[in-house]
Amino acid sequence: MKWKRKRVRKISKESKALLVGDNPFHNVSHLSQERTRLRERNLVLPEHAASLITEAVDNGANGFMFSISDTTLSILKVLREKGEIGRLSLFAIVPYAYEYVKLSTQVGGIPGLSKKVAARIAFSGNIKAIAMGLIGFLRTDPLPLMKTYLTFEISRIRSSAGKMAKLQSVLLHEVITDLALAMNMDWLFKAHIDYMLRLGIEPGFNTCNFAFLTRRFKEWGIDSSRLSIASPFNKVGFQMSPSRQECEEALESLSEPALIAISILAAGYLKPSEAIDYIAALPNIKGAAAGISKTIHAQETFKLLKERLDR
Amino acid sequence: LIRDLKIAVVGLGKMGLVHAGILSVLPNVQVTALCDKSRLIRRFSEKVFRGVQIVSDLEELSWLHPDAVFVTTPVRSHFAVAKALLVEKIASNLFVEKTLAQSCEESEELKNIAHSVGGVNMVGYLRRFYVSFSKARDLLLQDAIGRVTFFKAYAFSSDFLGTEKSGEASASRGGVLRDLGCYAVDLALWFFGDLRVRSADLSSGSGCSEDSVKFEVENSELKGEFETSWCMQDYRLPEVGFSVAGSKGNLQVSDDQVNLVLASGESFRWYRHDLNDSVPFWLGLPEYYREDLHFVRSVIEGKKAEPDFDAASKVDKIIDEVEKKAGEKN
């Protein structure tokens, strides 16, 4: 089948992607799980999350970075109903690893999980996805299956967020990216990039191994300037592998901005001001994402990000 | 020059993939083969993991002469697979995911076979490689809270909270004590030495397998209580933790933090951020890298790995005792 390449809509090069992260809406804290148990319960309610995102947008945010889950799809739906969805660029991370790991625990591992996912896709009624999936299964070819899954997830976003939504980027989750990186699976990176570009979506990768990834991309001839690479960058080097210094050097070596800095607050360990000062001083930053759990955080964090990053 | 270790992974589930990934980036290691009995998984694996041999059984694996093998099959097959690998001399260096076997009897047998074969053996009690638990053990060894008299341990998750087929699926994982509680048992043995079970109580939501377990332990110096459940609200991720009381203060430790409160009134808190949690390559959790590196280094240097089959047998012994005591009670 011949594909026609679509033009990728981009946040302009002059402005940075200032993204609301979804971790608090899934009740995730990388500082401590105890902290999540002390949080307000309404944080996971889509209406509340949507109002926090709107507050962040009023203060400078221009996008939402999220794993595709029932929770975040409900948030998108609320944002659409409120007429706010057009103010945001969407950066989707697939798959929502937590959900699939939990599901695989409940259904007896990868075989059970595969059946569940296949059933979801089959019942979604997405003919294109079903057809590609069938081909992939019959040929035991992972590429059509990967495209099937991506098509299915993108259709879920579109059906929740509506036609006004700008799906800027689809990023492969760190578990997939980093496993593929470790196992030298260059074909998977190239296939994702190619498929996303054909759909007019910016390809992206979420990784905890920024330095390793950029080095491999150079070896494989992958041009990172067309990509969004979401990776932890923060003053204390939290989740930065192998080290803060090596990640900074790798960032400096890029020819164009590609990094969406995540974990910038090191999971709440750093104060927004000191965290954002560090990020603002880095080269080749395409944007940054920060989770928010309170209205005051939405206001302060994104005002600061807008002031210091988007100059 | 050190020759690359040729390592094979048996069982291509979630844990098999994580270990295969980590091993692929470790220095002096070559992942030489992946083994799974499922034909479908093998056919996909051949196309996904290019350049690695995909084999269907241990006989085929033996032709490749691996230096070490990771066993990441379901727990119920650990004993048969590990025994065959050792007895048939396919590999003398073995890493087996937790728990080592389904009973203490099986674990003891594996331990004895491994002793006679020689080589390095290790079991995947990952939490020993968490920076928080490692810090807590250091504090205990440094006598930071004095003589320990009592501890409370928990291992909770919400994995089966609200699921309809909890019993069937949970039974396939060996029950909550073997699947999740074993981490707390292993850490307790690591922290406090040998323990014996005083009493135990199992409860099940579905009758097929236990969903929560409470039990008490003791040794000549201290007493302890355990609680484990995989039907807990608000435990989005599995979590293990301890509260430890000593003559000079108290220590609390969980997956992501350590709190030390001394009788003098001083208190200290450490998060992962404070405990050098960085690793050269991050896949899933940083602990996987540290764990696999420890095993590989032990094999290369010919040193004992920890936790080994001896340590893992002690965990299985406690689990057997808990099941026995609970059975007597019921």
Coordinates of N, CA, C and O in Angstrom, one line a residue, chain A residues 16-163:
Chain A
K16 N 8.4 27.3 22.6 CA 8.6 26.0 23.2 C 7.3 25.3 23.6 O 6.3 25.9 23.8
A17 N 7.4 23.9 23.6 CA 6.3 23.2 24.0 C 6.3 23.1 25.5 O 7.2 22.6 26.1
L18 N 5.3 23.7 26.1 CA 5.2 23.8 27.6 C 4.0 22.9 28.0 O 2.8 23.3 27.8
L19 N 4.3 21.7 28.4 CA 3.3 20.7 28.5 C 2.9 20.3 29.9 O 3.7 20.2 30.8
V20 N 1.6 20.1 30.1 CA 1.1 19.6 31.4 C 1.3 18.1 31.3 O 0.8 17.4 30.4
G21 N 2.0 17.6 32.3 CA 2.2 16.1 32.4 C 1.0 15.5 33.2 O 0.3 16.1 34.0
D22 N 0.8 14.2 32.9 CA -0.4 13.5 33.5 C -0.1 12.7 34.7 O -1.1 12.1 35.2
N23 N 1.1 12.6 35.2 CA 1.4 11.7 36.3 C 0.4 11.9 37.5 O -0.1 11.0 38.0
P24 N 0.2 13.2 37.9 CA -0.6 13.3 39.1 C -2.1 12.9 38.8 O -2.7 12.4 39.8
F25 N -2.5 12.9 37.6 CA -3.9 12.5 37.3 C -4.0 11.0 37.3 O -5.1 10.4 37.3
H26 N -2.9 10.3 37.2 CA -2.9 8.8 37.4 C -2.5 8.5 38.8 O -2.2 7.3 39.2
N27 N -2.4 9.5 39.6 CA -1.9 9.4 41.0 C -0.5 8.7 41.1 O -0.3 7.8 41.9
V28 N 0.4 9.2 40.3 CA 1.7 8.7 40.3 C 2.6 9.8 40.9 O 2.5 11.0 40.7
S29 N 3.5 9.3 41.8 CA 4.6 10.2 42.3 C 5.8 9.4 42.3 O 5.9 8.3 42.9
H30 N 6.9 9.9 41.6 CA 8.1 9.2 41.6 C 9.0 9.6 42.9 O 10.1 9.1 43.0
L31 N 8.4 10.4 43.7 CA 9.2 10.8 45.0 C 8.9 9.7 46.0 O 9.8 9.0 46.5
S32 N 7.6 9.4 46.2 CA 7.2 8.3 47.1 C 5.7 8.0 46.9 O 4.9 8.8 46.6
Q33 N 5.5 6.7 47.0 CA 4.1 6.2 46.9 C 3.2 6.7 48.0 O 2.0 6.9 47.9
E34 N 3.9 6.9 49.2 CA 3.1 7.4 50.3 C 2.5 8.8 50.0 O 1.4 9.1 50.4
R35 N 3.2 9.6 49.2 CA 2.7 10.9 48.9 C 1.4 10.8 48.1 O 0.5 11.6 48.3
T36 N 1.3 9.8 47.2 CA 0.1 9.7 46.4 C -1.1 9.3 47.3 O -2.2 9.7 47.0
R37 N -0.8 8.6 48.4 CA -1.9 8.2 49.3 C -2.4 9.4 50.1 O -3.5 9.4 50.7
L38 N -1.6 10.4 50.2 CA -2.0 11.6 51.0 C -2.6 12.7 50.1 O -3.1 13.7 50.6
R39 N -2.6 12.5 48.8 CA -3.1 13.5 47.9 C -4.7 13.5 47.9 O -5.3 12.5 48.3
E40 N -5.2 14.6 47.4 CA -6.7 14.7 47.3 C -7.2 13.7 46.3 O -6.6 13.5 45.3
R41 N -8.3 13.1 46.7 CA -8.9 12.1 45.8 C -9.4 12.6 44.5 O -9.4 11.9 43.5
N42 N -9.8 13.9 44.5 CA -10.5 14.4 43.3 C -9.5 14.7 42.2 O -9.8 15.0 41.1
L43 N -8.2 14.5 42.5 CA -7.1 14.7 41.5 C -7.3 13.8 40.3 O -7.0 14.1 39.1
V44 N -7.8 12.6 40.5 CA -8.0 11.6 39.4 C -9.3 11.8 38.7 O -9.6 11.1 37.8
L45 N -10.1 12.7 39.1 CA -11.4 13.0 38.5 C -11.2 13.8 37.2 O -10.5 14.8 37.3
P46 N -11.7 13.4 36.1 CA -11.4 14.1 34.8 C -11.8 15.5 34.8 O -11.1 16.4 34.3
E47 N -12.9 15.9 35.5 CA -13.4 17.3 35.5 C -12.3 18.1 36.2 O -12.0 19.2 35.8
H48 N -11.8 17.6 37.3 CA -10.9 18.4 38.1 C -9.5 18.5 37.4 O -9.0 19.6 37.3
A49 N -9.1 17.4 36.8 CA -7.9 17.4 36.0 C -8.0 18.4 34.8 O -7.1 19.2 34.6
A50 N -9.1 18.4 34.2 CA -9.3 19.3 33.0 C -9.3 20.7 33.5 O -8.7 21.6 32.8
S51 N -9.8 21.0 34.6 CA -9.8 22.4 35.1 C -8.4 22.9 35.5 O -8.0 24.0 35.3
L52 N -7.6 21.9 36.0 CA -6.2 22.2 36.3 C -5.4 22.5 35.0 O -4.6 23.4 34.9
I53 N -5.7 21.7 34.0 CA -5.0 21.9 32.7 C -5.4 23.2 32.1 O -4.6 24.0 31.6
T54 N -6.7 23.6 32.2 CA -7.1 24.9 31.7 C -6.4 26.0 32.4 O -6.0 27.0 31.8
E55 N -6.3 25.9 33.7 CA -5.6 26.9 34.5 C -4.1 27.0 34.0 O -3.6 28.1 33.9
A56 N -3.5 25.9 33.8 CA -2.1 25.9 33.3 C -2.0 26.6 31.9 O -1.1 27.4 31.7
V57 N -3.0 26.3 31.1 CA -3.0 26.9 29.7 C -3.2 28.4 29.9 O -2.5 29.2 29.2
D58 N -4.0 28.9 30.8 CA -4.2 30.3 31.0 C -2.9 31.0 31.5 O -2.8 32.2 31.3
N59 N -2.0 30.1 32.0 CA -0.8 30.7 32.5 C 0.4 30.4 31.7 O 1.6 30.5 32.2
G60 N 0.2 29.9 30.5 CA 1.4 29.7 29.6 C 1.5 28.3 29.0 O 2.3 28.1 28.0
A61 N 0.9 27.3 29.5 CA 1.0 26.0 28.9 C 0.4 25.9 27.5 O -0.6 26.7 27.3
N62 N 0.9 25.1 26.6 CA 0.3 25.0 25.3 C 0.1 23.6 24.9 O -0.2 23.3 23.7
G63 N 0.3 22.7 25.8 CA 0.1 21.3 25.4 C -0.1 20.3 26.6 O 0.0 20.7 27.8
F64 N -0.5 19.1 26.3 CA -0.8 18.1 27.3 C 0.0 16.8 26.9 O -0.2 16.3 25.8
M65 N 0.8 16.3 27.8 CA 1.6 15.1 27.5 C 0.9 14.0 28.4 O 0.9 14.2 29.6
F66 N 0.5 12.9 27.8 CA -0.2 11.9 28.5 C 0.0 10.5 28.0 O 0.2 10.3 26.8
S67 N -0.1 9.6 28.9 CA -0.3 8.2 28.5 C -1.7 7.9 28.1 O -2.6 8.4 28.8
I68 N -2.0 7.1 27.1 CA -3.4 6.9 26.7 C -4.0 5.9 27.6 O -3.7 4.7 27.6
S69 N -4.9 6.4 28.5 CA -5.6 5.5 29.4 C -7.1 6.0 29.5 O -7.4 7.1 28.9
D70 N -7.9 5.2 30.1 CA -9.3 5.7 30.2 C -9.4 7.0 31.0 O -10.2 7.9 30.6
T71 N -8.5 7.2 31.9 CA -8.5 8.5 32.7 C -8.2 9.6 31.8 O -8.9 10.6 31.7
T72 N -7.1 9.5 31.0 CA -6.7 10.7 30.2 C -7.6 10.9 29.0 O -7.9 12.0 28.6
L73 N -8.2 9.8 28.5 CA -9.2 10.0 27.4 C -10.4 10.7 27.9 O -11.0 11.5 27.2
S74 N -10.8 10.4 29.2 CA -11.9 11.1 29.8 C -11.6 12.6 30.0 O -12.4 13.5 29.8
I75 N -10.3 12.9 30.3 CA -9.9 14.3 30.5 C -10.0 15.0 29.1 O -10.5 16.1 29.1
L76 N -9.5 14.3 28.1 CA -9.6 15.0 26.7 C -11.1 15.2 26.4 O -11.4 16.3 25.8
K77 N -11.9 14.3 26.7 CA -13.4 14.5 26.4 C -13.9 15.7 27.1 O -14.7 16.5 26.5
V78 N -13.6 15.9 28.4 CA -14.0 17.0 29.1 C -13.5 18.3 28.5 O -14.2 19.3 28.3
L79 N -12.2 18.3 28.2 CA -11.6 19.5 27.5 C -12.3 19.8 26.2 O -12.5 21.0 25.9
R80 N -12.7 18.8 25.5 CA -13.4 19.0 24.2 C -14.8 19.6 24.5 O -15.2 20.6 23.9
E81 N -15.5 19.1 25.5 CA -16.8 19.6 25.8 C -16.8 21.0 26.3 O -17.7 21.8 26.0
K82 N -15.7 21.3 26.9 CA -15.6 22.7 27.4 C -15.0 23.7 26.4 O -14.8 24.9 26.7
G83 N -14.7 23.2 25.2 CA -14.2 24.0 24.2 C -12.7 24.4 24.3 O -12.3 25.4 23.8
E84 N -12.0 23.7 25.2 CA -10.6 24.0 25.5 C -9.6 23.2 24.6 O -8.4 23.6 24.6
I85 N -10.1 22.2 24.0 CA -9.1 21.3 23.4 C -8.3 21.9 22.3 O -7.1 21.6 22.1
G86 N -8.8 22.9 21.6 CA -8.1 23.6 20.5 C -6.9 24.4 21.0 O -6.1 24.8 20.2
R87 N -6.9 24.7 22.3 CA -5.8 25.5 22.8 C -4.5 24.7 23.1 O -3.5 25.2 23.6
L88 N -4.7 23.4 23.0 CA -3.6 22.5 23.4 C -3.1 21.6 22.2 O -3.8 21.2 21.4
S89 N -1.7 21.4 22.2 CA -1.2 20.4 21.4 C -1.0 19.1 22.2 O -0.7 19.2 23.4
L90 N -1.4 18.0 21.6 CA -1.4 16.7 22.4 C -0.1 15.9 22.1 O 0.2 15.7 20.9
F91 N 0.5 15.5 23.1 CA 1.7 14.6 23.0 C 1.3 13.3 23.7 O 1.2 13.3 25.0
A92 N 1.0 12.3 22.9 CA 0.6 11.0 23.5 C 1.7 10.0 23.7 O 2.5 9.8 22.7
I93 N 1.7 9.3 24.8 CA 2.7 8.3 25.0 C 2.0 6.9 25.0 O 1.0 6.7 25.7
V94 N 2.5 6.0 24.2 CA 1.9 4.7 24.1 C 3.0 3.6 24.2 O 4.1 3.8 23.8
P95 N 2.7 2.5 24.8 CA 1.4 2.2 25.5 C 1.5 2.7 26.9 O 2.5 3.1 27.4
Y96 N 0.3 2.7 27.5 CA 0.3 3.0 29.0 C 0.8 1.8 29.7 O 0.0 0.9 30.0
A97 N 2.1 1.8 29.9 CA 2.7 0.5 30.4 C 2.1 0.0 31.7 O 1.9 -1.2 31.8
Y98 N 1.8 0.9 32.6 CA 1.2 0.4 33.9 C 0.0 -0.4 33.7 O -0.1 -1.5 34.3
E99 N -0.9 0.0 32.8 CA -2.1 -0.7 32.6 C -1.9 -2.1 32.1 O -2.5 -3.1 32.5
Y100 N -0.9 -2.1 31.1 CA -0.7 -3.4 30.4 C 0.1 -4.4 31.4 O -0.2 -5.6 31.3
V101 N 1.0 -3.9 32.2 CA 1.7 -4.7 33.1 C 0.7 -5.3 34.1 O 0.7 -6.5 34.4
K102 N -0.2 -4.4 34.6 CA -1.2 -4.9 35.6 C -2.1 -5.9 35.0 O -2.4 -7.0 35.6
L103 N -2.5 -5.6 33.7 CA -3.4 -6.6 33.0 C -2.7 -7.9 32.8 O -3.4 -9.0 33.0
S104 N -1.5 -7.9 32.5 CA -0.8 -9.1 32.2 C -0.6 -9.9 33.5 O -0.7 -11.1 33.5
T105 N -0.5 -9.2 34.7 CA -0.5 -9.9 35.9 C -1.8 -10.6 36.2 O -1.9 -11.8 36.6
Q106 N -2.9 -9.9 35.8 CA -4.2 -10.5 36.1 C -4.6 -11.6 35.2 O -5.4 -12.5 35.6
V107 N -4.1 -11.6 34.0 CA -4.6 -12.6 33.0 C -3.5 -13.6 32.7 O -3.7 -14.4 31.7
G108 N -2.5 -13.7 33.4 CA -1.5 -14.7 33.3 C -0.5 -14.5 32.3 O -0.2 -15.4 31.5
G109 N 0.1 -13.3 32.2 CA 1.3 -13.1 31.4 C 1.0 -12.6 30.0 O -0.1 -12.2 29.7
I110 N 2.0 -12.6 29.1 CA 2.0 -12.0 27.8 C 0.9 -12.7 26.9 O 0.2 -12.0 26.2
P111 N 0.8 -14.1 26.9 CA -0.3 -14.7 26.0 C -1.7 -14.1 26.4 O -2.4 -13.8 25.5
G112 N -2.0 -14.1 27.7 CA -3.3 -13.6 28.1 C -3.5 -12.1 27.7 O -4.5 -11.7 27.3
L113 N -2.4 -11.4 27.9 CA -2.5 -9.9 27.6 C -2.7 -9.7 26.1 O -3.5 -8.9 25.7
S114 N -2.0 -10.5 25.3 CA -2.1 -10.4 23.8 C -3.6 -10.6 23.4 O -4.1 -9.9 22.5
K115 N -4.2 -11.6 24.0 CA -5.6 -11.9 23.7 C -6.5 -10.8 24.0 O -7.4 -10.4 23.3
K116 N -6.3 -10.2 25.2 CA -7.1 -9.1 25.7 C -7.0 -7.9 24.7 O -8.0 -7.2 24.4
V117 N -5.7 -7.5 24.4 CA -5.5 -6.4 23.5 C -6.1 -6.6 22.1 O -6.8 -5.8 21.5
A118 N -5.9 -7.9 21.6 CA -6.5 -8.2 20.3 C -8.0 -8.1 20.4 O -8.7 -7.5 19.4
A119 N -8.6 -8.5 21.5 CA -10.1 -8.4 21.6 C -10.5 -6.9 21.6 O -11.5 -6.5 21.0
R120 N -9.8 -6.1 22.3 CA -10.1 -4.7 22.4 C -10.1 -4.0 21.0 O -10.9 -3.3 20.6
I121 N -9.0 -4.4 20.2 CA -8.9 -3.8 18.9 C -10.0 -4.4 18.0 O -10.7 -3.6 17.3
A122 N -10.3 -5.7 18.1 CA -11.4 -6.3 17.3 C -12.7 -5.6 17.5 O -13.5 -5.3 16.6
F123 N -13.0 -5.4 18.8 CA -14.3 -4.8 19.2 C -14.3 -3.3 19.0 O -15.4 -2.6 19.2
S124 N -13.2 -2.7 18.7 CA -13.2 -1.2 18.5 C -13.9 -0.8 17.1 O -14.3 0.3 16.9
G125 N -14.0 -1.8 16.2 CA -14.6 -1.6 15.0 C -13.7 -0.8 14.0 O -14.2 -0.4 12.9
N126 N -12.5 -0.6 14.3 CA -11.6 0.1 13.5 C -11.1 -0.8 12.4 O -10.2 -1.6 12.6
I127 N -11.7 -0.7 11.2 CA -11.5 -1.7 10.1 C -10.0 -1.7 9.7 O -9.4 -2.8 9.5
K128 N -9.4 -0.5 9.6 CA -8.0 -0.5 9.2 C -7.1 -1.2 10.2 O -6.2 -2.0 9.8
A129 N -7.3 -0.9 11.4 CA -6.5 -1.6 12.5 C -6.7 -3.1 12.5 O -5.7 -3.8 12.6
I130 N -8.0 -3.5 12.3 CA -8.3 -4.9 12.4 C -7.6 -5.6 11.2 O -6.9 -6.7 11.3
A131 N -7.7 -5.0 10.0 CA -7.1 -5.6 8.8 C -5.6 -5.8 9.0 O -5.0 -6.8 8.7
M132 N -4.9 -4.7 9.4 CA -3.5 -4.7 9.6 C -3.1 -5.7 10.6 O -2.1 -6.5 10.5
G133 N -3.9 -5.8 11.7 CA -3.6 -6.7 12.8 C -3.7 -8.2 12.3 O -2.8 -9.0 12.6
L134 N -4.7 -8.4 11.5 CA -4.9 -9.8 10.9 C -3.7 -10.2 10.1 O -3.1 -11.3 10.2
I135 N -3.2 -9.3 9.2 CA -2.1 -9.5 8.4 C -0.8 -9.8 9.2 O -0.1 -10.8 9.0
G136 N -0.6 -9.0 10.2 CA 0.5 -9.2 11.1 C 0.5 -10.5 11.8 O 1.5 -11.2 11.9
F137 N -0.7 -10.9 12.3 CA -0.8 -12.1 13.0 C -0.6 -13.3 12.1 O 0.2 -14.2 12.4
L138 N -1.2 -13.3 10.9 CA -1.0 -14.4 10.0 C 0.4 -14.6 9.5 O 0.9 -15.7 9.3
R139 N 1.1 -13.4 9.3 CA 2.5 -13.5 8.9 C 3.5 -13.5 10.0 O 4.7 -13.5 9.8
T140 N 2.9 -13.5 11.2 CA 3.8 -13.4 12.5 C 4.8 -12.2 12.2 O 6.0 -12.4 12.5
D141 N 4.3 -11.1 11.7 CA 5.1 -10.0 11.4 C 4.9 -8.9 12.4 O 3.7 -8.4 12.5
P142 N 5.9 -8.5 13.2 CA 5.6 -7.5 14.3 C 5.3 -6.1 13.7 O 4.6 -5.3 14.4
L143 N 5.7 -5.8 12.5 CA 5.5 -4.4 12.0 C 4.0 -4.1 11.8 O 3.6 -3.1 12.3
P144 N 3.3 -4.9 11.1 CA 1.8 -4.6 10.9 C 1.1 -4.6 12.3 O 0.2 -3.8 12.5
L145 N 1.6 -5.4 13.2 CA 1.0 -5.4 14.5 C 1.2 -4.1 15.3 O 0.4 -3.6 16.0
M146 N 2.4 -3.6 15.1 CA 2.8 -2.4 15.8 C 1.9 -1.2 15.2 O 1.4 -0.4 15.9
K147 N 1.8 -1.2 13.9 CA 1.0 -0.2 13.2 C -0.5 -0.3 13.6 O -1.2 0.7 13.8
T148 N -0.9 -1.6 13.7 CA -2.3 -1.8 14.2 C -2.6 -1.2 15.5 O -3.5 -0.5 15.8
Y149 N -1.6 -1.5 16.4 CA -1.8 -1.0 17.8 C -1.7 0.6 17.8 O -2.6 1.2 18.4
L150 N -0.8 1.2 17.1 CA -0.7 2.6 17.0 C -2.0 3.2 16.4 O -2.5 4.2 16.9
T151 N -2.5 2.6 15.3 CA -3.7 3.1 14.7 C -4.9 3.1 15.7 O -5.7 4.0 15.8
F152 N -4.9 2.0 16.4 CA -6.0 1.8 17.4 C -5.9 2.9 18.5 O -6.9 3.6 18.8
E153 N -4.7 3.1 19.0 CA -4.6 4.1 20.1 C -4.9 5.6 19.5 O -5.5 6.4 20.2
I154 N -4.4 5.8 18.3 CA -4.7 7.2 17.8 C -6.2 7.4 17.6 O -6.7 8.5 17.8
S155 N -6.8 6.3 17.2 CA -8.3 6.4 17.0 C -9.0 6.7 18.3 O -10.0 7.4 18.3
R156 N -8.5 6.1 19.4 CA -9.1 6.4 20.7 C -8.9 7.9 21.1 O -9.8 8.5 21.6
I157 N -7.7 8.4 20.8 CA -7.5 9.8 21.1 C -8.5 10.7 20.2 O -9.1 11.6 20.8
R158 N -8.5 10.4 19.0 CA -9.4 11.2 18.1 C -10.8 11.1 18.5 O -11.5 12.1 18.5
S159 N -11.2 10.0 18.9 CA -12.7 9.9 19.2 C -13.0 10.6 20.6 O -14.1 11.1 20.7
S160 N -12.0 10.7 21.5 CA -12.3 11.4 22.7 C -12.0 12.9 22.5 O -12.8 13.7 23.1
A161 N -11.0 13.3 21.8 CA -10.6 14.7 21.7 C -11.3 15.4 20.6 O -11.4 16.7 20.7
G162 N -11.8 14.7 19.6 CA -12.5 15.4 18.6 C -11.7 15.9 17.5 O -10.4 15.9 17.5
K163 N -12.3 16.5 16.5 CA -11.6 17.0 15.3 C -10.8 18.2 15.5 O -9.9 18.5 14.8

